[in-house]
GROMACS .gro file of C-alpha atoms in nm:
model
  295
    1MET     CA    1   0.000   0.000   0.000
    2THR     CA    2   0.148   0.333  -0.102
    3ASN     CA    3  -0.012   0.666  -0.021
    4THR     CA    4   0.119   1.006  -0.121
    5VAL     CA    5   0.095   1.340   0.051
    6GLU     CA    6   0.085   1.684  -0.102
    7THR     CA    7   0.424   1.850  -0.142
    8THR     CA    8   0.312   2.212  -0.152
    9PRO     CA    9   0.554   2.417   0.062
   10HIS     CA   10   0.415   2.436   0.412
   11SER     CA   11   0.571   2.485   0.752
   12PRO     CA   12   0.409   2.500   1.096
   13SER     CA   13   0.685   2.742   1.199
   14PRO     CA   14   1.015   2.867   1.054
   15SER     CA   15   1.214   2.638   1.286
   16PHE     CA   16   0.997   2.328   1.256
   17PRO     CA   17   1.026   2.074   0.971
   18ALA     CA   18   0.752   2.109   0.712
   19THR     CA   19   0.789   1.752   0.588
   20VAL     CA   20   0.921   1.467   0.801
   21GLY     CA   21   1.016   1.119   0.687
   22VAL     CA   22   1.019   0.817   0.916
   23LEU     CA   23   1.195   0.498   0.815
   24GLY     CA   24   1.012   0.211   0.984
   25GLY     CA   25   0.651   0.223   1.097
   26GLY     CA   26   0.665  -0.005   1.400
   27ARG     CA   27   0.555   0.108   1.746
   28MET     CA   28   0.828   0.372   1.774
   29GLY     CA   29   0.817   0.488   1.412
   30ALA     CA   30   0.440   0.523   1.422
   31GLY     CA   31   0.467   0.720   1.745
   32ILE     CA   32   0.722   0.956   1.592
   33ALA     CA   33   0.500   1.004   1.288
   34HIS     CA   34   0.203   1.075   1.516
   35ALA     CA   35   0.397   1.337   1.714
   36PHE     CA   36   0.500   1.538   1.407
   37LEU     CA   37   0.158   1.506   1.244
   38LEU     CA   38  -0.019   1.659   1.541
   39LYS     CA   39   0.216   1.957   1.531
   40GLY     CA   40   0.145   2.035   1.164
   41SER     CA   41   0.416   1.856   0.966
   42ARG     CA   42   0.352   1.641   0.663
   43VAL     CA   43   0.480   1.292   0.738
   44ILE     CA   44   0.587   1.008   0.511
   45VAL     CA   45   0.656   0.663   0.660
   46VAL     CA   46   0.860   0.430   0.442
   47GLU     CA   47   0.833   0.057   0.500
   48ARG     CA   48   0.989  -0.256   0.350
   49ASN     CA   49   0.681  -0.422   0.197
   50ASP     CA   50   0.306  -0.387   0.149
   51GLU     CA   51   0.217  -0.579   0.464
   52ALA     CA   52   0.442  -0.366   0.685
   53ALA     CA   53   0.318  -0.047   0.515
   54LYS     CA   54  -0.044  -0.142   0.579
   55ALA     CA   55   0.031  -0.213   0.947
   56ALA     CA   56   0.219   0.117   0.983
   57GLY     CA   57  -0.069   0.312   0.833
   58GLU     CA   58  -0.314   0.143   1.068
   59ARG     CA   59  -0.095   0.221   1.372
   60VAL     CA   60  -0.070   0.590   1.288
   61THR     CA   61  -0.439   0.618   1.201
   62ALA     CA   62  -0.543   0.455   1.529
   63SER     CA   63  -0.304   0.671   1.731
   64VAL     CA   64  -0.427   0.995   1.574
   65ALA     CA   65  -0.789   0.886   1.622
   66ALA     CA   66  -0.719   0.823   1.991
   67SER     CA   67  -0.580   1.176   2.029
   68PHE     CA   68  -0.894   1.323   1.876
   69ALA     CA   69  -1.109   1.102   2.099
   70ARG     CA   70  -0.935   1.256   2.400
   71GLY     CA   71  -1.001   1.605   2.265
   72ILE     CA   72  -0.637   1.715   2.269
   73VAL     CA   73  -0.598   1.808   1.900
   74GLU     CA   74  -0.711   2.116   1.712
   75GLY     CA   75  -0.869   2.094   1.368
   76THR     CA   76  -1.016   1.777   1.226
   77GLU     CA   77  -0.892   1.422   1.201
   78GLN     CA   78  -0.933   1.439   0.823
   79GLU     CA   79  -0.708   1.745   0.800
   80VAL     CA   80  -0.435   1.575   1.000
   81MET     CA   81  -0.451   1.247   0.809
   82ALA     CA   82  -0.441   1.433   0.476
   83ARG     CA   83  -0.079   1.518   0.564
   84PHE     CA   84   0.014   1.153   0.615
   85GLY     CA   85   0.138   0.898   0.364
   86VAL     CA   86   0.298   0.552   0.358
   87SER     CA   87   0.544   0.447   0.091
   88LEU     CA   88   0.780   0.168  -0.012
   89ASP     CA   89   1.014   0.405  -0.199
   90TYR     CA   90   1.316   0.569  -0.034
   91ALA     CA   91   1.308   0.831  -0.309
   92ASP     CA   92   1.008   0.987  -0.131
   93PHE     CA   93   1.252   1.108   0.134
   94ALA     CA   94   1.380   1.364  -0.119
   95GLN     CA   95   1.097   1.601  -0.020
   96CYS     CA   96   1.173   1.583   0.354
   97ASP     CA   97   1.336   1.842   0.577
   98LEU     CA   98   1.407   1.578   0.841
   99VAL     CA   99   1.417   1.198   0.826
  100VAL     CA  100   1.417   0.988   1.144
  101GLU     CA  101   1.536   0.628   1.118
  102ALA     CA  102   1.340   0.393   1.345
  103VAL     CA  103   1.438   0.041   1.237
  104PRO     CA  104   1.525  -0.236   1.489
  105GLU     CA  105   1.824  -0.190   1.721
  106ASP     CA  106   2.086  -0.366   1.509
  107GLN     CA  107   2.400  -0.179   1.404
  108LYS     CA  108   2.440  -0.339   1.061
  109LEU     CA  109   2.072  -0.290   0.981
  110LYS     CA  110   2.074   0.072   1.094
  111THR     CA  111   2.397   0.153   0.910
  112ALA     CA  112   2.262   0.008   0.586
  113ALA     CA  113   1.928   0.186   0.630
  114LEU     CA  114   2.084   0.525   0.703
  115THR     CA  115   2.321   0.495   0.408
  116ALA     CA  116   2.030   0.415   0.178
  117VAL     CA  117   1.821   0.706   0.309
  118ALA     CA  118   2.107   0.957   0.283
  119LYS     CA  119   2.139   0.896  -0.092
  120HIS     CA  120   1.796   1.052  -0.145
  121LEU     CA  121   1.813   1.353   0.088
  122SER     CA  122   1.822   1.710  -0.034
  123PRO     CA  123   2.126   1.920   0.071
  124HIS     CA  124   1.926   2.107   0.336
  125ALA     CA  125   1.777   1.798   0.500
  126TYR     CA  126   1.871   1.657   0.838
  127LEU     CA  127   1.897   1.289   0.928
  128ALA     CA  128   1.846   1.138   1.274
  129THR     CA  129   1.856   0.794   1.431
  130ASN     CA  130   1.621   0.682   1.706
  131THR     CA  131   1.878   0.441   1.850
  132SER     CA  132   1.854   0.396   2.226
  133SER     CA  133   2.211   0.279   2.282
  134LEU     CA  134   2.424   0.233   1.966
  135SER     CA  135   2.708   0.472   1.886
  136VAL     CA  136   2.570   0.759   1.679
  137SER     CA  137   2.923   0.846   1.563
  138GLY     CA  138   2.965   0.486   1.453
  139LEU     CA  139   2.642   0.499   1.255
  140ALA     CA  140   2.762   0.822   1.090
  141THR     CA  141   3.082   0.676   0.944
  142SER     CA  142   2.922   0.588   0.612
  143LEU     CA  143   2.736   0.918   0.572
  144ALA     CA  144   2.853   1.188   0.332
  145ARG     CA  145   2.723   1.469   0.556
  146PRO     CA  146   2.774   1.357   0.918
  147GLU     CA  147   2.748   1.718   1.035
  148LYS     CA  148   2.372   1.707   0.964
  149PHE     CA  149   2.321   1.381   1.157
  150LEU     CA  150   2.249   1.316   1.525
  151GLY     CA  151   2.052   1.095   1.760
  152LEU     CA  152   1.690   1.168   1.850
  153HIS     CA  153   1.601   0.907   2.110
  154PHE     CA  154   1.224   0.914   2.152
  155PHE     CA  155   1.059   0.728   2.439
  156ASN     CA  156   0.779   0.475   2.431
  157PRO     CA  157   0.493   0.558   2.410
  158VAL     CA  158   0.598   0.860   2.204
  159PRO     CA  159   0.268   1.056   2.222
  160ALA     CA  160   0.261   1.049   2.603
  161SER     CA  161   0.634   1.086   2.670
  162THR     CA  162   0.765   1.435   2.739
  163LEU     CA  163   1.136   1.354   2.690
  164ILE     CA  164   1.362   1.330   2.385
  165GLU     CA  165   1.731   1.249   2.431
  166VAL     CA  166   1.939   1.443   2.179
  167VAL     CA  167   2.267   1.262   2.115
  168VAL     CA  168   2.553   1.467   1.972
  169ALA     CA  169   2.791   1.265   1.757
  170GLU     CA  170   3.154   1.355   1.693
  171LYS     CA  171   3.077   1.549   1.374
  172THR     CA  172   2.731   1.685   1.456
  173SER     CA  173   2.733   2.060   1.387
  174GLU     CA  174   2.612   2.327   1.626
  175GLU     CA  175   2.356   2.427   1.366
  176THR     CA  176   2.213   2.073   1.367
  177LEU     CA  177   2.200   2.066   1.746
  178THR     CA  178   2.024   2.403   1.753
  179ALA     CA  179   1.771   2.280   1.498
  180ALA     CA  180   1.709   1.966   1.703
  181ARG     CA  181   1.636   2.173   2.014
  182HIS     CA  182   1.374   2.365   1.815
  183TRP     CA  183   1.215   2.044   1.689
  184VAL     CA  184   1.186   1.902   2.039
  185SER     CA  185   1.042   2.227   2.173
  186GLY     CA  186   0.798   2.239   1.881
  187LEU     CA  187   0.678   1.891   1.970
  188GLY     CA  188   0.599   2.012   2.321
  189LYS     CA  189   0.868   1.791   2.472
  190THR     CA  190   1.186   1.849   2.672
  191ALA     CA  191   1.534   1.780   2.534
  192ILE     CA  192   1.829   1.647   2.727
  193VAL     CA  193   2.156   1.675   2.536
  194VAL     CA  194   2.414   1.402   2.587
  195ARG     CA  195   2.748   1.304   2.442
  196ASP     CA  196   2.769   0.995   2.226
  197VAL     CA  197   2.869   0.739   2.488
  198PRO     CA  198   2.739   0.379   2.522
  199GLY     CA  199   2.380   0.382   2.644
  200PHE     CA  200   2.377   0.763   2.653
  201ALA     CA  201   2.210   0.874   2.980
  202SER     CA  202   1.860   0.730   2.976
  203SER     CA  203   1.928   0.377   2.849
  204ARG     CA  204   2.231   0.340   3.074
  205LEU     CA  205   2.031   0.426   3.385
  206GLY     CA  206   1.711   0.252   3.277
  207VAL     CA  207   1.882  -0.072   3.180
  208ALA     CA  208   2.092  -0.077   3.498
  209ILE     CA  209   1.776  -0.057   3.712
  210ALA     CA  210   1.594  -0.315   3.497
  211LEU     CA  211   1.879  -0.565   3.512
  212GLU     CA  212   1.899  -0.538   3.891
  213ALA     CA  213   1.523  -0.586   3.912
  214MET     CA  214   1.561  -0.904   3.705
  215ARG     CA  215   1.836  -1.031   3.934
  216MET     CA  216   1.613  -0.967   4.235
  217LEU     CA  217   1.329  -1.160   4.071
  218GLU     CA  218   1.571  -1.441   3.981
  219GLU     CA  219   1.692  -1.458   4.343
  220GLY     CA  220   1.337  -1.468   4.479
  221VAL     CA  221   1.368  -1.137   4.664
  222ALA     CA  222   1.011  -1.041   4.573
  223SER     CA  223   0.749  -1.086   4.302
  224ALA     CA  224   0.761  -0.888   3.978
  225GLU     CA  225   0.463  -0.683   4.096
  226ASP     CA  226   0.623  -0.597   4.429
  227ILE     CA  227   0.958  -0.509   4.275
  228ASP     CA  228   0.783  -0.276   4.032
  229ASN     CA  229   0.569  -0.125   4.308
  230ALA     CA  230   0.886  -0.045   4.503
  231MET     CA  231   0.988   0.189   4.221
  232VAL     CA  232   0.639   0.319   4.138
  233LEU     CA  233   0.533   0.394   4.495
  234GLY     CA  234   0.870   0.450   4.656
  235TYR     CA  235   1.047   0.645   4.382
  236LYS     CA  236   0.751   0.778   4.182
  237HIS     CA  237   0.843   0.601   3.859
  238PRO     CA  238   0.534   0.597   3.635
  239VAL     CA  239   0.594   0.230   3.548
  240GLY     CA  240   0.813  -0.028   3.718
  241PRO     CA  241   1.132  -0.160   3.552
  242LEU     CA  242   0.998  -0.510   3.480
  243ARG     CA  243   0.671  -0.390   3.329
  244THR     CA  244   0.869  -0.133   3.128
  245THR     CA  245   1.088  -0.415   2.998
  246ASP     CA  246   0.776  -0.600   2.886
  247ILE     CA  247   0.656  -0.290   2.701
  248VAL     CA  248   0.995  -0.225   2.538
  249GLY     CA  249   1.050  -0.592   2.455
  250LEU     CA  250   1.276  -0.839   2.634
  251ASP     CA  251   1.469  -0.904   2.313
  252VAL     CA  252   1.536  -0.532   2.276
  253ARG     CA  253   1.654  -0.509   2.637
  254LEU     CA  254   1.879  -0.812   2.590
  255ASN     CA  255   2.042  -0.661   2.281
  256ILE     CA  256   2.106  -0.335   2.463
  257ALA     CA  257   2.243  -0.512   2.771
  258GLU     CA  258   2.481  -0.720   2.561
  259TYR     CA  259   2.605  -0.408   2.384
  260LEU     CA  260   2.658  -0.224   2.715
  261GLU     CA  261   2.832  -0.529   2.864
  262ALA     CA  262   3.073  -0.531   2.569
  263THR     CA  263   3.144  -0.159   2.594
  264LEU     CA  264   3.109  -0.078   2.965
  265GLY     CA  265   3.181  -0.404   3.145
  266ASP     CA  266   3.032  -0.687   3.349
  267ARG     CA  267   2.791  -0.468   3.547
  268PHE     CA  268   2.562  -0.481   3.242
  269ALA     CA  269   2.581  -0.860   3.199
  270PRO     CA  270   2.228  -0.987   3.122
  271PRO     CA  271   2.080  -1.209   3.397
  272GLN     CA  272   2.002  -1.568   3.300
  273ILE     CA  273   1.628  -1.510   3.351
  274LEU     CA  274   1.636  -1.256   3.067
  275ARG     CA  275   1.822  -1.490   2.834
  276ASP     CA  276   1.587  -1.777   2.918
  277LYS     CA  277   1.273  -1.574   2.851
  278VAL     CA  278   1.404  -1.446   2.518
  279ALA     CA  279   1.500  -1.802   2.418
  280ALA     CA  280   1.144  -1.909   2.506
  281ALA     CA  281   1.001  -1.624   2.291
  282GLU     CA  282   0.854  -1.459   2.602
  283LEU     CA  283   0.932  -1.111   2.476
  284GLY     CA  284   0.675  -0.909   2.670
  285ARG     CA  285   0.358  -0.740   2.557
  286LYS     CA  286   0.415  -0.808   2.187
  287THR     CA  287   0.409  -1.187   2.240
  288GLY     CA  288   0.159  -1.190   2.527
  289ARG     CA  289   0.402  -1.294   2.799
  290GLY     CA  290   0.723  -1.162   2.953
  291PHE     CA  291   0.763  -1.084   3.321
  292TYR     CA  292   0.382  -1.039   3.314
  293ASP     CA  293   0.097  -1.217   3.139
  294TRP     CA  294  -0.047  -0.976   2.880
  295ASN     CA  295  -0.320  -1.210   2.764
   0.00000   0.00000   0.00000
């Protein structure tokens, strides 16, 4: 399924991207598309095949409809969705002011995807990766214009989250960083700016807490519910670390933990309970079971 959007020049504000591309329309990509749509941008999601494109379109449509049902959006649902399109063609990124890559957390996959996207970008366009832990400077090595590339780490669920982690790579320009601050502000979110180090700030802290929670569960210290309640009620976390892991995906958390173990040391070694659950395809909410039963 391929939809097109109008390309008439349009910008919600001088410092906000008029047309945004998103590579990958999974949960995160759809959330990113939703966020920019509600703030007036045209958005094009590019997917790998018709089935994935159809699913991406349905995710964005449902998310936008939910925002209108809550009465938090101005205008009409039809006006917003008229600015949205799904495509299978990377060439559609040529009309974008900003493209955000949101493919799975695999360095080879992301590097190949970013290189393919960059070939179609106009000279003025910016490129960003939504990686939660991989080296942004490493991902930039194959790019012809690394100065216009940085990390924009959105949080799940994107519509409700108020934080975006802006990751500055070795060759990211000040102009690109300034633009990114404007984008985040325009989305009604708050930016934290971090250097390009393994795990950045948020993933490093979040994964450390989650891994310790898993070890506690493994050792029989308390139930998953009680461990999570310790953080929700005692430390005012909106969601506990084990439930968050289920939402993020146990396979995603395992990949990040293995990367941080390799780069930062044994303190990020994944607990056996995490490896066992991933091996058993208990990946969290997306498979119906993780540390909780989602059925």
